[in-house]
């Protein structure tokens, strides 16, 4: 199987697709992006890299960063993470408030905004050092010292983050936040505003394809058991209310973000990332989904 040829084939197929979705205009700084951007990158556990399109261009990874903050929380708190956040798919949109009152302030899972705000709170003692630690963690996994926060995007989210403010205050009212809502949200908005390329993202996700150990940075990021659990959660909740559709069409653990990125892993083999900024109704990259569906179809590899 020639992965480079497969990527080229996918690029060609999606190029002519005119229904490219809609940019995440609820965050004004993301609204103006060119919907024709497309990049895809594969990193294998034996260190091979394959790229196509704008695979080296930085974009806002948004909710994909929730995998990094959850990894940090699992490193520090292991199973105790689940005292404050659930492990069930939500079936609701990523920024939904609706279940939180019925379930007394325990978010359904760590990948919807409410859950990620709790995870961010868990690892934050002081917002400024936390932002530095998170960035070092991510730079180390990608091996790219240029990975950075896009301060314009973070500020834009802060100015338009009415739902996230509501979620954080609601969580605080249930005693499920230790920090003040605005402190947690400061870290959360920066986390969402991390910018990197598809190539960086595939390197950063490779530990999940290799039992928790990154052959790229030569470190155990999570234990075998933790990485197995992370992948299960990604499969059931990584794409919010479209997790079922993603499992059906692509069949891999994966995580999306409203910047139009999706990262996925084939355990024992590789990590694959794609970026196309137009989103469907669930807030997932429209062309990105199609590209990953073609990827598992043409390679014939899947977890099932
Ligand atoms: N920062 C975004 C938000 O809170 C993340 C959402 C996403 O990528 N799904 O709305």
Coordinates of C-alpha atoms and ligand atoms in Angstrom, one line a residue:
X1 CA 0.0 0.0 0.0
X2 CA 1.4 3.4 -1.0
X3 CA 0.1 6.0 1.5
X4 CA 1.4 9.0 -0.4
X5 CA -0.5 7.9 -3.5
X6 CA -3.6 7.4 -1.5
X7 CA -3.3 10.9 0.0
X8 CA -2.9 12.4 -3.5
X9 CA -5.9 10.5 -4.7
X10 CA -8.0 11.8 -1.8
X11 CA -6.8 15.4 -2.3
X12 CA -7.9 15.2 -6.0
X13 CA -11.3 13.8 -5.0
X14 CA -12.1 16.4 -2.4
X15 CA -10.7 19.3 -4.5
X16 CA -13.7 19.4 -6.8
X17 CA -16.3 19.1 -4.0
X18 CA -18.2 22.4 -3.9
X19 CA -20.2 21.7 -0.8
X20 CA -17.5 22.6 1.7
X21 CA -19.6 23.6 4.8
X22 CA -19.4 26.8 6.7
X23 CA -16.7 28.4 8.8
X24 CA -17.1 28.6 12.6
X25 CA -18.4 32.2 12.5
X26 CA -19.6 32.2 16.1
X27 CA -15.9 32.9 16.8
X28 CA -15.4 36.0 14.7
X29 CA -11.6 35.4 14.3
X30 CA -12.3 32.1 12.5
X31 CA -15.1 33.4 10.3
X32 CA -12.9 34.7 7.4
X33 CA -10.9 31.6 6.7
X34 CA -10.6 30.4 3.1
X35 CA -12.9 27.4 2.8
X36 CA -10.7 25.9 0.0
X37 CA -7.8 25.2 2.3
X38 CA -7.1 21.4 2.6
X39 CA -4.3 19.6 4.2
X40 CA -3.7 16.0 5.3
X41 CA -0.8 14.2 7.1
X42 CA 0.0 10.7 8.3
X43 CA 2.6 9.8 10.8
X44 CA 3.3 6.1 11.3
X45 CA 4.7 4.4 14.5
X46 CA 7.9 3.6 12.7
X47 CA 8.4 7.3 11.9
X48 CA 7.3 7.7 8.3
X49 CA 5.5 10.9 7.4
X50 CA 3.2 11.5 4.4
X51 CA 1.7 14.9 3.6
X52 CA -0.6 16.5 1.0
X53 CA -2.0 20.0 0.4
X54 CA -1.5 22.6 3.1
X55 CA -0.4 19.9 5.6
X56 CA 2.3 22.3 7.0
X57 CA 0.1 25.3 7.4
X58 CA -0.9 26.3 11.0
X59 CA -4.6 26.4 11.8
X60 CA -6.6 26.7 15.1
X61 CA -6.9 23.2 16.5
X62 CA -9.8 24.2 18.8
X63 CA -11.4 21.2 20.6
X64 CA -8.7 18.8 19.4
X65 CA -6.6 20.4 22.2
X66 CA -9.1 18.7 24.7
X67 CA -7.1 15.5 24.1
X68 CA -3.9 17.2 25.3
X69 CA -5.5 18.7 28.5
X70 CA -7.2 15.4 29.2
X71 CA -3.9 13.6 28.8
X72 CA -2.3 15.9 31.4
X73 CA -5.2 15.3 33.7
X74 CA -4.9 11.5 33.4
X75 CA -1.1 11.8 34.1
X76 CA -1.9 13.7 37.3
X77 CA -5.1 12.2 38.5
X78 CA -5.6 8.9 36.7
X79 CA -8.9 7.3 37.6
X80 CA -9.9 10.2 39.9
X81 CA -10.6 12.3 36.7
X82 CA -13.9 10.4 36.5
X83 CA -15.1 11.6 39.9
X84 CA -15.9 14.9 38.2
X85 CA -16.6 14.0 34.6
X86 CA -18.6 11.2 32.9
X87 CA -17.6 8.8 30.2
X88 CA -20.8 8.5 28.2
X89 CA -21.6 9.9 24.8
X90 CA -23.8 13.0 25.1
X91 CA -25.9 12.9 21.9
X92 CA -26.0 16.7 22.1
X93 CA -24.0 19.5 20.5
X94 CA -20.5 20.2 21.8
X95 CA -21.5 23.4 23.6
X96 CA -24.8 22.1 25.0
X97 CA -26.0 23.1 28.5
X98 CA -29.1 20.9 28.6
X99 CA -27.9 17.8 30.4
X100 CA -25.9 19.6 33.0
X101 CA -28.7 20.5 35.4
X102 CA -30.3 17.0 35.2
X103 CA -26.9 15.4 35.9
X104 CA -26.1 17.8 38.8
X105 CA -23.1 19.5 37.3
X106 CA -21.2 16.4 36.1
X107 CA -20.6 16.7 32.4
X108 CA -21.3 13.7 30.3
X109 CA -17.8 13.4 28.9
X110 CA -14.5 15.2 28.7
X111 CA -14.8 16.3 25.1
X112 CA -17.9 18.4 25.2
X113 CA -17.2 22.0 26.3
X114 CA -18.6 21.5 29.8
X115 CA -16.4 18.4 30.4
X116 CA -13.3 20.1 29.0
X117 CA -13.8 23.1 31.2
X118 CA -13.9 20.8 34.2
X119 CA -10.7 19.0 33.0
X120 CA -9.0 22.4 32.5
X121 CA -10.0 23.4 36.0
X122 CA -8.5 20.1 37.4
X123 CA -5.1 20.8 35.9
X124 CA -5.1 24.6 36.7
X125 CA -3.7 25.9 40.0
X126 CA -2.7 29.2 38.5
X127 CA -3.7 30.3 34.9
X128 CA -0.4 31.8 33.8
X129 CA 1.9 28.9 34.6
X130 CA -0.8 26.5 33.3
X131 CA -0.8 28.1 29.9
X132 CA 3.0 27.7 29.8
X133 CA 2.9 24.1 30.9
X134 CA 0.2 23.2 28.3
X135 CA 2.2 24.8 25.5
X136 CA 5.4 23.0 26.5
X137 CA 3.5 19.7 26.7
X138 CA 2.2 20.2 23.2
X139 CA 5.4 21.5 21.7
X140 CA 7.2 18.4 23.1
X141 CA 4.7 16.0 21.5
X142 CA 4.8 17.7 18.1
X143 CA 8.6 18.4 18.3
X144 CA 7.8 21.8 16.9
X145 CA 8.9 24.8 19.1
X146 CA 6.9 27.1 16.9
X147 CA 3.5 25.7 17.9
X148 CA 1.9 28.6 19.7
X149 CA -1.3 30.3 21.0
X150 CA -3.1 32.5 18.5
X151 CA -3.9 35.3 20.8
X152 CA -6.3 36.9 18.4
X153 CA -8.4 33.8 18.4
X154 CA -8.2 33.4 22.2
X155 CA -9.4 37.0 22.6
X156 CA -12.2 36.6 20.0
X157 CA -13.5 33.6 21.9
X158 CA -13.4 35.5 25.1
X159 CA -15.4 38.3 23.6
X160 CA -18.0 35.9 22.1
X161 CA -17.9 33.1 24.7
X162 CA -21.3 33.6 26.3
X163 CA -22.2 29.9 26.3
X164 CA -18.9 28.9 27.8
X165 CA -19.3 31.6 30.5
X166 CA -22.8 30.1 31.2
X167 CA -21.3 26.6 31.4
X168 CA -18.5 27.6 33.7
X169 CA -20.8 29.4 36.0
X170 CA -23.2 26.6 36.1
X171 CA -20.4 24.1 36.9
X172 CA -19.2 26.4 39.7
X173 CA -22.8 26.5 41.2
X174 CA -22.5 22.7 41.5
X175 CA -19.1 23.0 43.1
X176 CA -17.5 21.3 40.1
X177 CA -14.9 24.1 39.6
X178 CA -12.1 24.9 42.0
X179 CA -11.0 28.1 40.3
X180 CA -13.0 31.1 39.5
X181 CA -14.9 30.7 36.1
X182 CA -13.0 33.5 34.4
X183 CA -9.6 32.0 35.4
X184 CA -10.6 28.5 34.0
X185 CA -12.0 30.1 30.9
X186 CA -8.8 32.1 30.3
X187 CA -6.9 28.8 30.1
X188 CA -9.7 27.1 28.1
X189 CA -9.8 29.8 25.5
X190 CA -6.0 29.7 25.1
X191 CA -6.1 25.9 24.9
X192 CA -8.7 26.1 22.0
X193 CA -6.5 28.8 20.3
X194 CA -3.4 26.5 20.0
X195 CA -2.3 26.6 16.3
X196 CA -0.3 23.9 14.6
X197 CA -0.3 22.0 11.3
X198 CA -1.7 18.6 10.3
X199 CA 1.9 17.3 10.3
X200 CA 2.3 18.5 13.9
X201 CA -1.0 17.0 14.9
X202 CA -0.2 13.6 13.5
X203 CA 3.1 13.5 15.3
X204 CA 1.4 14.7 18.5
X205 CA -1.3 11.9 18.3
X206 CA 1.1 9.1 17.5
X207 CA 1.3 8.0 21.2
X208 CA -2.3 6.9 21.0
X209 CA -1.5 4.6 18.1
X210 CA 1.4 3.1 20.1
X211 CA 0.0 2.1 23.5
X212 CA 0.7 5.5 25.1
X213 CA 4.4 5.7 24.1
X214 CA 5.4 8.3 21.6
X215 CA 8.2 6.9 19.4
X216 CA 8.6 10.4 18.1
X217 CA 9.5 12.1 21.3
X218 CA 10.6 8.8 23.0
X219 CA 8.3 9.3 26.0
X220 CA 5.5 7.4 27.7
X221 CA 2.7 10.0 27.5
X222 CA 0.0 7.7 29.0
X223 CA 0.1 4.1 30.3
X224 CA -1.1 1.3 28.0
X225 CA -4.3 1.2 30.0
X226 CA -4.9 5.0 29.9
X227 CA -4.2 5.2 26.2
X228 CA -6.7 2.3 25.5
X229 CA -9.2 4.3 27.5
X230 CA -8.5 7.6 25.7
X231 CA -9.1 5.8 22.4
X232 CA -12.4 4.3 23.6
X233 CA -13.6 7.8 24.7
X234 CA -12.5 9.3 21.4
X235 CA -14.5 6.7 19.5
X236 CA -17.7 7.2 21.6
X237 CA -17.5 11.0 22.2
X238 CA -14.7 12.6 20.1
X239 CA -17.1 13.9 17.5
X240 CA -20.0 14.9 19.9
X241 CA -23.5 14.1 18.5
X242 CA -21.9 12.9 15.3
X243 CA -19.7 10.2 17.0
X244 CA -22.0 7.5 15.7
X245 CA -21.8 8.8 12.1
X246 CA -18.0 9.0 12.3
X247 CA -17.7 5.5 13.7
X248 CA -19.9 4.3 10.9
X249 CA -18.2 6.1 8.1
X250 CA -14.6 6.2 9.3
X251 CA -14.4 3.6 12.0
X252 CA -11.5 5.2 14.1
X253 CA -11.1 6.9 17.4
X254 CA -10.8 10.6 16.5
X255 CA -11.2 14.2 17.7
X256 CA -12.5 17.2 15.8
X257 CA -12.4 20.9 16.4
X258 CA -14.4 23.9 15.0
X259 CA -11.2 25.1 13.3
X260 CA -11.9 22.3 10.8
X261 CA -9.3 19.9 12.0
X262 CA -9.8 16.2 12.7
X263 CA -7.1 13.9 14.1
X264 CA -7.6 10.1 14.2
X265 CA -5.6 7.0 15.1
X266 CA -5.3 3.5 13.8
X267 CA -3.9 1.7 16.9
X268 CA -0.7 -0.2 16.2
X269 CA -0.2 1.7 12.9
X270 CA -0.5 5.4 12.5
X271 CA -2.1 8.8 13.3
X272 CA -3.8 10.7 10.5
X273 CA -4.9 14.4 10.5
X274 CA -6.9 16.4 8.2
X275 CA -7.8 20.1 7.9
X276 CA -10.6 21.8 5.9
X277 CA -12.3 24.7 7.6
X278 CA -15.9 24.3 6.4
X279 CA -18.1 22.7 9.0
X280 CA -21.3 20.6 8.9
X281 CA -24.2 21.1 11.3
X282 CA -22.5 19.2 14.1
X283 CA -19.5 21.5 13.9
X284 CA -17.2 18.9 12.3
X285 CA -15.2 19.5 9.1
X286 CA -17.3 18.4 6.2
X287 CA -14.4 17.7 3.7
X288 CA -12.3 16.4 6.6
X289 CA -14.9 13.7 7.3
X290 CA -15.0 12.8 3.7
X291 CA -11.2 12.6 3.4
X292 CA -11.0 10.3 6.4
X293 CA -13.8 8.1 5.1
X294 CA -11.8 7.8 1.8
X295 CA -8.6 7.1 3.8
X296 CA -10.0 4.1 5.6
X297 CA -11.7 2.9 2.5
X298 CA -8.6 3.1 0.2
X299 CA -6.2 1.8 2.8
X300 CA -8.6 -0.9 3.9
X301 CA -7.4 -0.5 7.5
X302 CA -9.7 0.2 10.4
X303 CA -10.1 -0.9 14.0
X304 CA -13.0 -3.1 13.1
Ligands
LIG1 N1 -13.3 26.8 21.6 C1 -14.5 26.2 21.0 C2 -15.7 26.5 21.9 O1 -15.5 26.5 23.1 C3 -14.2 24.8 20.9 C4 -15.4 24.1 20.2 C5 -15.0 23.0 19.3 O2 -13.9 23.0 18.7 N2 -15.9 22.0 19.1 O3 -16.7 26.8 21.4

